Amino acid sequence: MNIVCCLARVPDTTTRIAVAADGRNPDLANAQWIINPYDEYALEAAVQLREAVGGEVCAVHVGPVDFQKDLRAALAKGADKAVQLQTDSPLGPHSIAALIAAQCGKPDVVFLGKQSVDGDVGGTGAFLAHLLGVPVISRVSHLNIQDGRFTAQREIEGAVETIEGSLPAVFTLDKGVNEPRRAGLKEIMAAKKKPLDVLKVAALPARLEALKLELPQARKSGRIVGTGAAAVAELVRVLRDEAKAI
Amino acid sequence: MAHGILVVLENRGGVLKHASLAALGEAARLAPAVGGGVTALLLGPGAEALAEDAGPRGADRVLTMQGIERWSTEAAANAVVAALRSVDAAFVFVSATTQGRDLAPAVAARLDAAYLADCTQLSAHAGTLHAQRPVYAGKAMLSTRPMAEPAVFSLRPGAFDAWSGPATAGTVSALHHTPAATDFSAVVTAIAAASSGAKDVAEADIVVSGGRGLGSAEGFKALEDLAAVLGAAVGASRAVVDLGWRPHSEQVGQTGKVVAPKLYIACGISGAIQHLAGMTTSKVIVAINKDAEAPIFKVADYGIVGDVAEVLPALTAALRQALAQR
């Protein structure tokens, strides 16, 4: 089976965001960069599927800067080959999807995270599925693939939806769908011999113009109403009379 | 030239999602500046009955379509495209519910259009729309605009109000579009209500959240008791979800849900930055933590320094009494 997983590069979730001098973009000079946490589930799902049915897992990253260390880590976790499509252009779901679709031929299954935790858009899977002419099943928290058919579940507000269909398909994954593995020393050594390509590519023009990036107004520190269970009466009073929250 | 706004309303088993009416209301408020009026679209069983109800709440006309008995993102997205072409709209609005965030980018892909996700504020400028949307789970707010039309927007539930102006015309008519058989290669086959009576943390007016300070999975019993008294949803920090104490559906924060309830009570949560990103827009925040230096107190309106094991049962009892007196 031809399996693709897409890995985005994002600032670690502990990063404090500052606004750059242009007032439109984030200043991420001091950020630690990681593979998007949701994409770790995509990688794990891809490797588990390959282990179950055979085939090949290709890990794809689209982005401007060197990502080889992280792609090597993905190879150690079980991807068979990795490719970075390198471009300096500003990227969006449409341009990322177009580059991946052009690179990957006709995959049987594509896995992505449900969204990258920087832009929080969650659009690449839908654009990619449309370009590949296959359905997208988004925000999947439980997935079973067998004999070319799948059963997926996702949470909707207050309920769980079951989606069934046949491959090929694109899945975007939510937390809980699997437990991403850690690579052992043996796998890390073996990964050094796996193919990793970096290809220079040109991306489609941007569709959106950033006008302004702002930090939300800082909340004012409130007050400590007291210590221990003795403070409960005062808390209930302020919630009722002052904040009118209950 | 295309003009006007097409609003896709969510028909959940014959019930109109409130978030859809908010998206419709926002479209109606923007329509005078954008021009071209507001068209609502309702898909699926019971669409006609819902159209009569929704029409006057911001729509100039409502299109209904049958033929999608079982939900398929592909079929729905193709229907939205057909509706957009039939009324020649410039903008598509969808509420950013789970279904909406599934549908909206699929529509944008078919239109080869810009997609602006999870918008919290919209404004009209010279016939086009500017959007503000949270990025980095709300650590920053980005103002942005599409560089061409059409453009697809998903609107965050809770960020917009339903139409409060005079009833609009809301003329109902059928959309003539027949889905293709290939539209149904992936379909929703079942919808099961989440565990009995549990409220979704992203939709609740009050959220009581627990962290490692609760000590164990069993420690959450005290939190569930508090939630029951307040009619609240239970939330959790990433730490306790990763420990397996609580399901990931309850996680609040950058890799969980972003919530903005009227009241958020954080119990035994220190307040890591990725958790704060998910809840700092709550209206009132209460923190209970034994560490007076915990970062959660920097965003809390009211705090109690103390052991949650001692404070929670007392708070539950006091609130039960206070609420019973009303």
mmCIF file of N, CA and C in Angstrom, chain B residues 34-128:
data_model
loop_
_atom_site.group_PDB
_atom_site.id
_atom_site.type_symbol
_atom_site.label_atom_id
_atom_site.label_comp_id
_atom_site.label_asym_id
_atom_site.label_seq_id
_atom_site.Cartn_x
_atom_site.Cartn_y
_atom_site.Cartn_z
ATOM 1 N N VAL B 34 -21.659 44.844 2.106
ATOM 2 C CA VAL B 34 -21.117 43.928 1.101
ATOM 3 C C VAL B 34 -21.938 43.986 -0.181
ATOM 4 N N GLY B 35 -23.240 44.139 -0.030
ATOM 5 C CA GLY B 35 -24.141 44.139 -1.184
ATOM 6 C C GLY B 35 -24.520 42.725 -1.592
ATOM 7 N N GLY B 36 -25.625 42.635 -2.356
ATOM 8 C CA GLY B 36 -25.981 41.343 -2.921
ATOM 9 C C GLY B 36 -26.840 40.442 -2.060
ATOM 10 N N GLY B 37 -27.105 40.841 -0.828
ATOM 11 C CA GLY B 37 -28.040 40.086 -0.006
ATOM 12 C C GLY B 37 -27.461 38.807 0.578
ATOM 13 N N VAL B 38 -28.335 38.121 1.333
ATOM 14 C CA VAL B 38 -27.923 36.923 2.070
ATOM 15 C C VAL B 38 -28.784 35.743 1.634
ATOM 16 N N THR B 39 -28.120 34.681 1.206
ATOM 17 C CA THR B 39 -28.804 33.440 0.870
ATOM 18 C C THR B 39 -28.394 32.387 1.884
ATOM 19 N N ALA B 40 -29.383 31.691 2.463
ATOM 20 C CA ALA B 40 -29.072 30.579 3.365
ATOM 21 C C ALA B 40 -29.274 29.277 2.612
ATOM 22 N N LEU B 41 -28.501 28.262 2.969
ATOM 23 C CA LEU B 41 -28.631 26.946 2.339
ATOM 24 C C LEU B 41 -28.838 25.900 3.422
ATOM 25 N N LEU B 42 -29.855 25.067 3.224
ATOM 26 C CA LEU B 42 -30.124 23.973 4.165
ATOM 27 C C LEU B 42 -30.153 22.658 3.402
ATOM 28 N N LEU B 43 -29.390 21.698 3.880
ATOM 29 C CA LEU B 43 -29.293 20.398 3.236
ATOM 30 C C LEU B 43 -29.919 19.331 4.122
ATOM 31 N N GLY B 44 -30.385 18.250 3.491
ATOM 32 C CA GLY B 44 -30.747 17.060 4.252
ATOM 33 C C GLY B 44 -32.188 16.983 4.681
ATOM 34 N N PRO B 45 -32.536 15.856 5.327
ATOM 35 C CA PRO B 45 -33.925 15.609 5.734
ATOM 36 C C PRO B 45 -34.443 16.717 6.654
ATOM 37 N N GLY B 46 -35.638 17.192 6.401
ATOM 38 C CA GLY B 46 -36.238 18.215 7.252
ATOM 39 C C GLY B 46 -35.811 19.626 6.900
ATOM 40 N N ALA B 47 -35.081 19.799 5.788
ATOM 41 C CA ALA B 47 -34.560 21.123 5.431
ATOM 42 C C ALA B 47 -35.676 22.142 5.236
ATOM 43 N N GLU B 48 -36.798 21.713 4.635
ATOM 44 C CA GLU B 48 -37.884 22.666 4.329
ATOM 45 C C GLU B 48 -38.455 23.275 5.608
ATOM 46 N N ALA B 49 -38.699 22.421 6.616
ATOM 47 C CA ALA B 49 -39.279 22.920 7.870
ATOM 48 C C ALA B 49 -38.316 23.894 8.549
ATOM 49 N N LEU B 50 -37.036 23.555 8.531
ATOM 50 C CA LEU B 50 -36.049 24.433 9.162
ATOM 51 C C LEU B 50 -35.915 25.743 8.391
ATOM 52 N N ALA B 51 -36.107 25.676 7.070
ATOM 53 C CA ALA B 51 -35.977 26.871 6.224
ATOM 54 C C ALA B 51 -37.023 27.916 6.602
ATOM 55 N N GLU B 52 -38.250 27.463 6.892
ATOM 56 C CA GLU B 52 -39.319 28.390 7.284
ATOM 57 C C GLU B 52 -38.948 29.113 8.577
ATOM 58 N N ASP B 53 -38.302 28.378 9.472
ATOM 59 C CA ASP B 53 -37.915 28.919 10.777
ATOM 60 C C ASP B 53 -36.729 29.880 10.640
ATOM 61 N N ALA B 54 -35.726 29.464 9.841
ATOM 62 C CA ALA B 54 -34.483 30.238 9.770
ATOM 63 C C ALA B 54 -34.606 31.454 8.851
ATOM 64 N N GLY B 55 -35.423 31.367 7.824
ATOM 65 C CA GLY B 55 -35.508 32.402 6.797
ATOM 66 C C GLY B 55 -35.598 33.816 7.334
ATOM 67 N N PRO B 56 -36.561 34.089 8.227
ATOM 68 C CA PRO B 56 -36.733 35.475 8.703
ATOM 69 C C PRO B 56 -35.608 35.953 9.620
ATOM 70 N N ARG B 57 -34.698 35.049 9.985
ATOM 71 C CA ARG B 57 -33.658 35.404 10.950
ATOM 72 C C ARG B 57 -32.364 35.833 10.253
ATOM 73 N N GLY B 58 -32.514 36.566 9.148
ATOM 74 C CA GLY B 58 -31.347 37.171 8.500
ATOM 75 C C GLY B 58 -31.212 36.882 7.021
ATOM 76 N N ALA B 59 -31.993 35.933 6.489
ATOM 77 C CA ALA B 59 -31.833 35.547 5.086
ATOM 78 C C ALA B 59 -32.816 36.273 4.187
ATOM 79 N N ASP B 60 -32.361 36.713 3.008
ATOM 80 C CA ASP B 60 -33.280 37.218 1.990
ATOM 81 C C ASP B 60 -33.965 36.049 1.295
ATOM 82 N N ARG B 61 -33.218 34.971 1.075
ATOM 83 C CA ARG B 61 -33.806 33.767 0.500
ATOM 84 C C ARG B 61 -33.126 32.541 1.102
ATOM 85 N N VAL B 62 -33.846 31.443 1.070
ATOM 86 C CA VAL B 62 -33.312 30.184 1.602
ATOM 87 C C VAL B 62 -33.427 29.123 0.522
ATOM 88 N N LEU B 63 -32.327 28.449 0.256
ATOM 89 C CA LEU B 63 -32.343 27.327 -0.676
ATOM 90 C C LEU B 63 -32.333 26.030 0.122
ATOM 91 N N THR B 64 -33.167 25.080 -0.290
ATOM 92 C CA THR B 64 -33.162 23.776 0.376
ATOM 93 C C THR B 64 -32.815 22.721 -0.662
ATOM 94 N N MET B 65 -32.213 21.648 -0.183
ATOM 95 C CA MET B 65 -31.857 20.577 -1.099
ATOM 96 C C MET B 65 -32.045 19.222 -0.450
ATOM 97 N N GLN B 66 -32.715 18.330 -1.163
ATOM 98 C CA GLN B 66 -32.848 16.946 -0.727
ATOM 99 C C GLN B 66 -31.804 16.111 -1.447
ATOM 100 N N GLY B 67 -31.698 14.851 -1.101
ATOM 101 C CA GLY B 67 -30.783 13.966 -1.806
ATOM 102 C C GLY B 67 -29.540 13.641 -1.000
ATOM 103 N N ILE B 68 -29.391 14.324 0.167
ATOM 104 C CA ILE B 68 -28.300 13.941 1.059
ATOM 105 C C ILE B 68 -28.947 13.362 2.312
ATOM 106 N N GLU B 69 -29.318 12.089 2.223
ATOM 107 C CA GLU B 69 -29.981 11.439 3.362
ATOM 108 C C GLU B 69 -28.948 11.130 4.439
ATOM 109 N N ARG B 70 -27.778 10.664 3.982
ATOM 110 C CA ARG B 70 -26.693 10.392 4.916
ATOM 111 C C ARG B 70 -25.561 11.364 4.608
ATOM 112 N N TRP B 71 -25.033 12.000 5.654
ATOM 113 C CA TRP B 71 -24.078 13.088 5.467
ATOM 114 C C TRP B 71 -22.796 12.587 4.806
ATOM 115 N N SER B 72 -22.423 13.272 3.760
ATOM 116 C CA SER B 72 -21.128 13.044 3.130
ATOM 117 C C SER B 72 -20.523 14.413 2.884
ATOM 118 N N THR B 73 -19.297 14.604 3.308
ATOM 119 C CA THR B 73 -18.632 15.897 3.126
ATOM 120 C C THR B 73 -18.552 16.254 1.644
ATOM 121 N N GLU B 74 -18.255 15.251 0.822
ATOM 122 C CA GLU B 74 -18.107 15.503 -0.615
ATOM 123 C C GLU B 74 -19.437 15.982 -1.209
ATOM 124 N N ALA B 75 -20.512 15.250 -0.881
ATOM 125 C CA ALA B 75 -21.822 15.612 -1.430
ATOM 126 C C ALA B 75 -22.233 17.006 -0.960
ATOM 127 N N ALA B 76 -22.006 17.286 0.329
ATOM 128 C CA ALA B 76 -22.393 18.586 0.880
ATOM 129 C C ALA B 76 -21.571 19.706 0.235
ATOM 130 N N ALA B 77 -20.270 19.478 0.082
ATOM 131 C CA ALA B 77 -19.410 20.515 -0.495
ATOM 132 C C ALA B 77 -19.809 20.808 -1.940
ATOM 133 N N ASN B 78 -20.126 19.752 -2.695
ATOM 134 C CA ASN B 78 -20.549 19.973 -4.082
ATOM 135 C C ASN B 78 -21.892 20.706 -4.141
ATOM 136 N N ALA B 79 -22.773 20.422 -3.179
ATOM 137 C CA ALA B 79 -24.058 21.124 -3.127
ATOM 138 C C ALA B 79 -23.853 22.609 -2.823
ATOM 139 N N VAL B 80 -22.917 22.910 -1.916
ATOM 140 C CA VAL B 80 -22.644 24.315 -1.577
ATOM 141 C C VAL B 80 -22.109 25.050 -2.813
ATOM 142 N N VAL B 81 -21.241 24.384 -3.555
ATOM 143 C CA VAL B 81 -20.698 24.998 -4.777
ATOM 144 C C VAL B 81 -21.827 25.264 -5.780
ATOM 145 N N ALA B 82 -22.744 24.289 -5.928
ATOM 146 C CA ALA B 82 -23.871 24.474 -6.846
ATOM 147 C C ALA B 82 -24.733 25.659 -6.406
ATOM 148 N N ALA B 83 -24.964 25.778 -5.093
ATOM 149 C CA ALA B 83 -25.763 26.888 -4.568
ATOM 150 C C ALA B 83 -25.064 28.221 -4.815
ATOM 151 N N LEU B 84 -23.755 28.241 -4.565
ATOM 152 C CA LEU B 84 -22.985 29.482 -4.768
ATOM 153 C C LEU B 84 -23.081 29.931 -6.221
ATOM 154 N N ARG B 85 -22.967 28.964 -7.151
ATOM 155 C CA ARG B 85 -23.028 29.327 -8.572
ATOM 156 C C ARG B 85 -24.434 29.813 -8.926
ATOM 157 N N SER B 86 -25.469 29.197 -8.315
ATOM 158 C CA SER B 86 -26.840 29.564 -8.688
ATOM 159 C C SER B 86 -27.190 30.975 -8.237
ATOM 160 N N VAL B 87 -26.599 31.435 -7.128
ATOM 161 C CA VAL B 87 -26.910 32.804 -6.675
ATOM 162 C C VAL B 87 -25.737 33.754 -6.929
ATOM 163 N N ASP B 88 -24.618 33.220 -7.445
ATOM 164 C CA ASP B 88 -23.448 34.024 -7.773
ATOM 165 C C ASP B 88 -22.936 34.802 -6.549
ATOM 166 N N ALA B 89 -22.831 34.100 -5.402
ATOM 167 C CA ALA B 89 -22.364 34.755 -4.176
ATOM 168 C C ALA B 89 -20.842 34.891 -4.191
ATOM 169 N N ALA B 90 -20.356 35.882 -3.431
ATOM 170 C CA ALA B 90 -18.916 36.137 -3.363
ATOM 171 C C ALA B 90 -18.280 35.499 -2.132
ATOM 172 N N PHE B 91 -19.094 35.295 -1.090
ATOM 173 C CA PHE B 91 -18.559 34.799 0.180
ATOM 174 C C PHE B 91 -19.423 33.656 0.696
ATOM 175 N N VAL B 92 -18.771 32.661 1.284
ATOM 176 C CA VAL B 92 -19.484 31.557 1.920
ATOM 177 C C VAL B 92 -19.201 31.616 3.415
ATOM 178 N N PHE B 93 -20.257 31.566 4.232
ATOM 179 C CA PHE B 93 -20.110 31.501 5.685
ATOM 180 C C PHE B 93 -20.573 30.126 6.170
ATOM 181 N N VAL B 94 -19.782 29.535 7.056
ATOM 182 C CA VAL B 94 -20.129 28.267 7.686
ATOM 183 C C VAL B 94 -19.788 28.439 9.158
ATOM 184 N N SER B 95 -20.588 27.914 10.080
ATOM 185 C CA SER B 95 -20.173 28.016 11.476
ATOM 186 C C SER B 95 -19.057 27.002 11.719
ATOM 187 N N ALA B 96 -18.093 27.389 12.555
ATOM 188 C CA ALA B 96 -16.901 26.562 12.750
ATOM 189 C C ALA B 96 -17.131 25.475 13.797
ATOM 190 N N THR B 97 -18.235 24.743 13.631
ATOM 191 C CA THR B 97 -18.450 23.530 14.421
ATOM 192 C C THR B 97 -17.576 22.435 13.822
ATOM 193 N N THR B 98 -17.613 21.244 14.395
ATOM 194 C CA THR B 98 -16.821 20.146 13.814
ATOM 195 C C THR B 98 -17.238 19.917 12.373
ATOM 196 N N GLN B 99 -18.553 19.863 12.136
ATOM 197 C CA GLN B 99 -19.024 19.645 10.771
ATOM 198 C C GLN B 99 -18.628 20.813 9.861
ATOM 199 N N GLY B 100 -18.736 22.022 10.384
ATOM 200 C CA GLY B 100 -18.396 23.197 9.595
ATOM 201 C C GLY B 100 -16.921 23.257 9.241
ATOM 202 N N ARG B 101 -16.083 22.859 10.193
ATOM 203 C CA ARG B 101 -14.640 22.899 9.920
ATOM 204 C C ARG B 101 -14.225 21.745 9.022
ATOM 205 N N ASP B 102 -15.108 20.763 8.865
ATOM 206 C CA ASP B 102 -14.909 19.698 7.884
ATOM 207 C C ASP B 102 -15.354 20.190 6.498
ATOM 208 N N LEU B 103 -16.508 20.828 6.479
ATOM 209 C CA LEU B 103 -17.118 21.230 5.207
ATOM 210 C C LEU B 103 -16.413 22.433 4.552
ATOM 211 N N ALA B 104 -16.112 23.453 5.355
ATOM 212 C CA ALA B 104 -15.648 24.727 4.792
ATOM 213 C C ALA B 104 -14.399 24.593 3.908
ATOM 214 N N PRO B 105 -13.335 23.900 4.367
ATOM 215 C CA PRO B 105 -12.171 23.790 3.476
ATOM 216 C C PRO B 105 -12.448 22.937 2.240
ATOM 217 N N ALA B 106 -13.387 21.975 2.362
ATOM 218 C CA ALA B 106 -13.743 21.160 1.191
ATOM 219 C C ALA B 106 -14.435 22.037 0.143
ATOM 220 N N VAL B 107 -15.240 22.990 0.600
ATOM 221 C CA VAL B 107 -15.870 23.950 -0.323
ATOM 222 C C VAL B 107 -14.804 24.844 -0.950
ATOM 223 N N ALA B 108 -13.903 25.357 -0.103
ATOM 224 C CA ALA B 108 -12.851 26.254 -0.600
ATOM 225 C C ALA B 108 -11.987 25.552 -1.643
ATOM 226 N N ALA B 109 -11.690 24.265 -1.402
ATOM 227 C CA ALA B 109 -10.861 23.508 -2.354
ATOM 228 C C ALA B 109 -11.550 23.434 -3.711
ATOM 229 N N ARG B 110 -12.869 23.174 -3.695
ATOM 230 C CA ARG B 110 -13.607 23.059 -4.959
ATOM 231 C C ARG B 110 -13.688 24.391 -5.694
ATOM 232 N N LEU B 111 -13.737 25.474 -4.932
ATOM 233 C CA LEU B 111 -13.820 26.801 -5.545
ATOM 234 C C LEU B 111 -12.434 27.356 -5.851
ATOM 235 N N ASP B 112 -11.394 26.619 -5.446
ATOM 236 C CA ASP B 112 -10.027 27.113 -5.562
ATOM 237 C C ASP B 112 -9.933 28.503 -4.902
ATOM 238 N N ALA B 113 -10.516 28.576 -3.710
ATOM 239 C CA ALA B 113 -10.712 29.873 -3.039
ATOM 240 C C ALA B 113 -9.897 29.958 -1.755
ATOM 241 N N ALA B 114 -9.800 31.150 -1.218
ATOM 242 C CA ALA B 114 -9.182 31.357 0.084
ATOM 243 C C ALA B 114 -10.104 30.811 1.165
ATOM 244 N N TYR B 115 -9.501 30.275 2.236
ATOM 245 C CA TYR B 115 -10.270 29.777 3.374
ATOM 246 C C TYR B 115 -9.783 30.474 4.635
ATOM 247 N N LEU B 116 -10.708 31.136 5.329
ATOM 248 C CA LEU B 116 -10.392 31.829 6.576
ATOM 249 C C LEU B 116 -11.107 31.089 7.704
ATOM 250 N N ALA B 117 -10.332 30.375 8.526
ATOM 251 C CA ALA B 117 -10.902 29.454 9.505
ATOM 252 C C ALA B 117 -11.146 30.121 10.851
ATOM 253 N N ASP B 118 -12.274 29.747 11.482
ATOM 254 C CA ASP B 118 -12.493 30.038 12.899
ATOM 255 C C ASP B 118 -12.427 31.533 13.207
ATOM 256 N N CYS B 119 -13.062 32.328 12.357
ATOM 257 C CA CYS B 119 -13.034 33.788 12.525
ATOM 258 C C CYS B 119 -13.808 34.203 13.774
ATOM 259 N N THR B 120 -13.276 35.208 14.479
ATOM 260 C CA THR B 120 -13.964 35.697 15.667
ATOM 261 C C THR B 120 -14.511 37.107 15.458
ATOM 262 N N GLN B 121 -14.114 37.742 14.350
ATOM 263 C CA GLN B 121 -14.605 39.091 14.061
ATOM 264 C C GLN B 121 -14.528 39.304 12.556
ATOM 265 N N LEU B 122 -15.575 39.918 11.988
ATOM 266 C CA LEU B 122 -15.582 40.194 10.549
ATOM 267 C C LEU B 122 -15.965 41.646 10.347
ATOM 268 N N SER B 123 -15.412 42.256 9.296
ATOM 269 C CA SER B 123 -15.812 43.628 8.984
ATOM 270 C C SER B 123 -15.720 43.837 7.474
ATOM 271 N N ALA B 124 -16.586 44.710 6.964
ATOM 272 C CA ALA B 124 -16.623 44.988 5.524
ATOM 273 C C ALA B 124 -15.752 46.196 5.219
ATOM 274 N N HIS B 125 -14.950 46.081 4.158
ATOM 275 C CA HIS B 125 -14.092 47.182 3.707
ATOM 276 C C HIS B 125 -14.164 47.228 2.191
ATOM 277 N N ALA B 126 -14.691 48.284 1.645
ATOM 278 C CA ALA B 126 -14.746 48.482 0.185
ATOM 279 C C ALA B 126 -15.251 47.230 -0.531
ATOM 280 N N GLY B 127 -16.353 46.683 -0.031
ATOM 281 C CA GLY B 127 -16.987 45.557 -0.709
ATOM 282 C C GLY B 127 -16.395 44.205 -0.404
ATOM 283 N N THR B 128 -15.245 44.167 0.270
ATOM 284 C CA THR B 128 -14.718 42.857 0.652
ATOM 285 C C THR B 128 -14.737 42.715 2.172
#
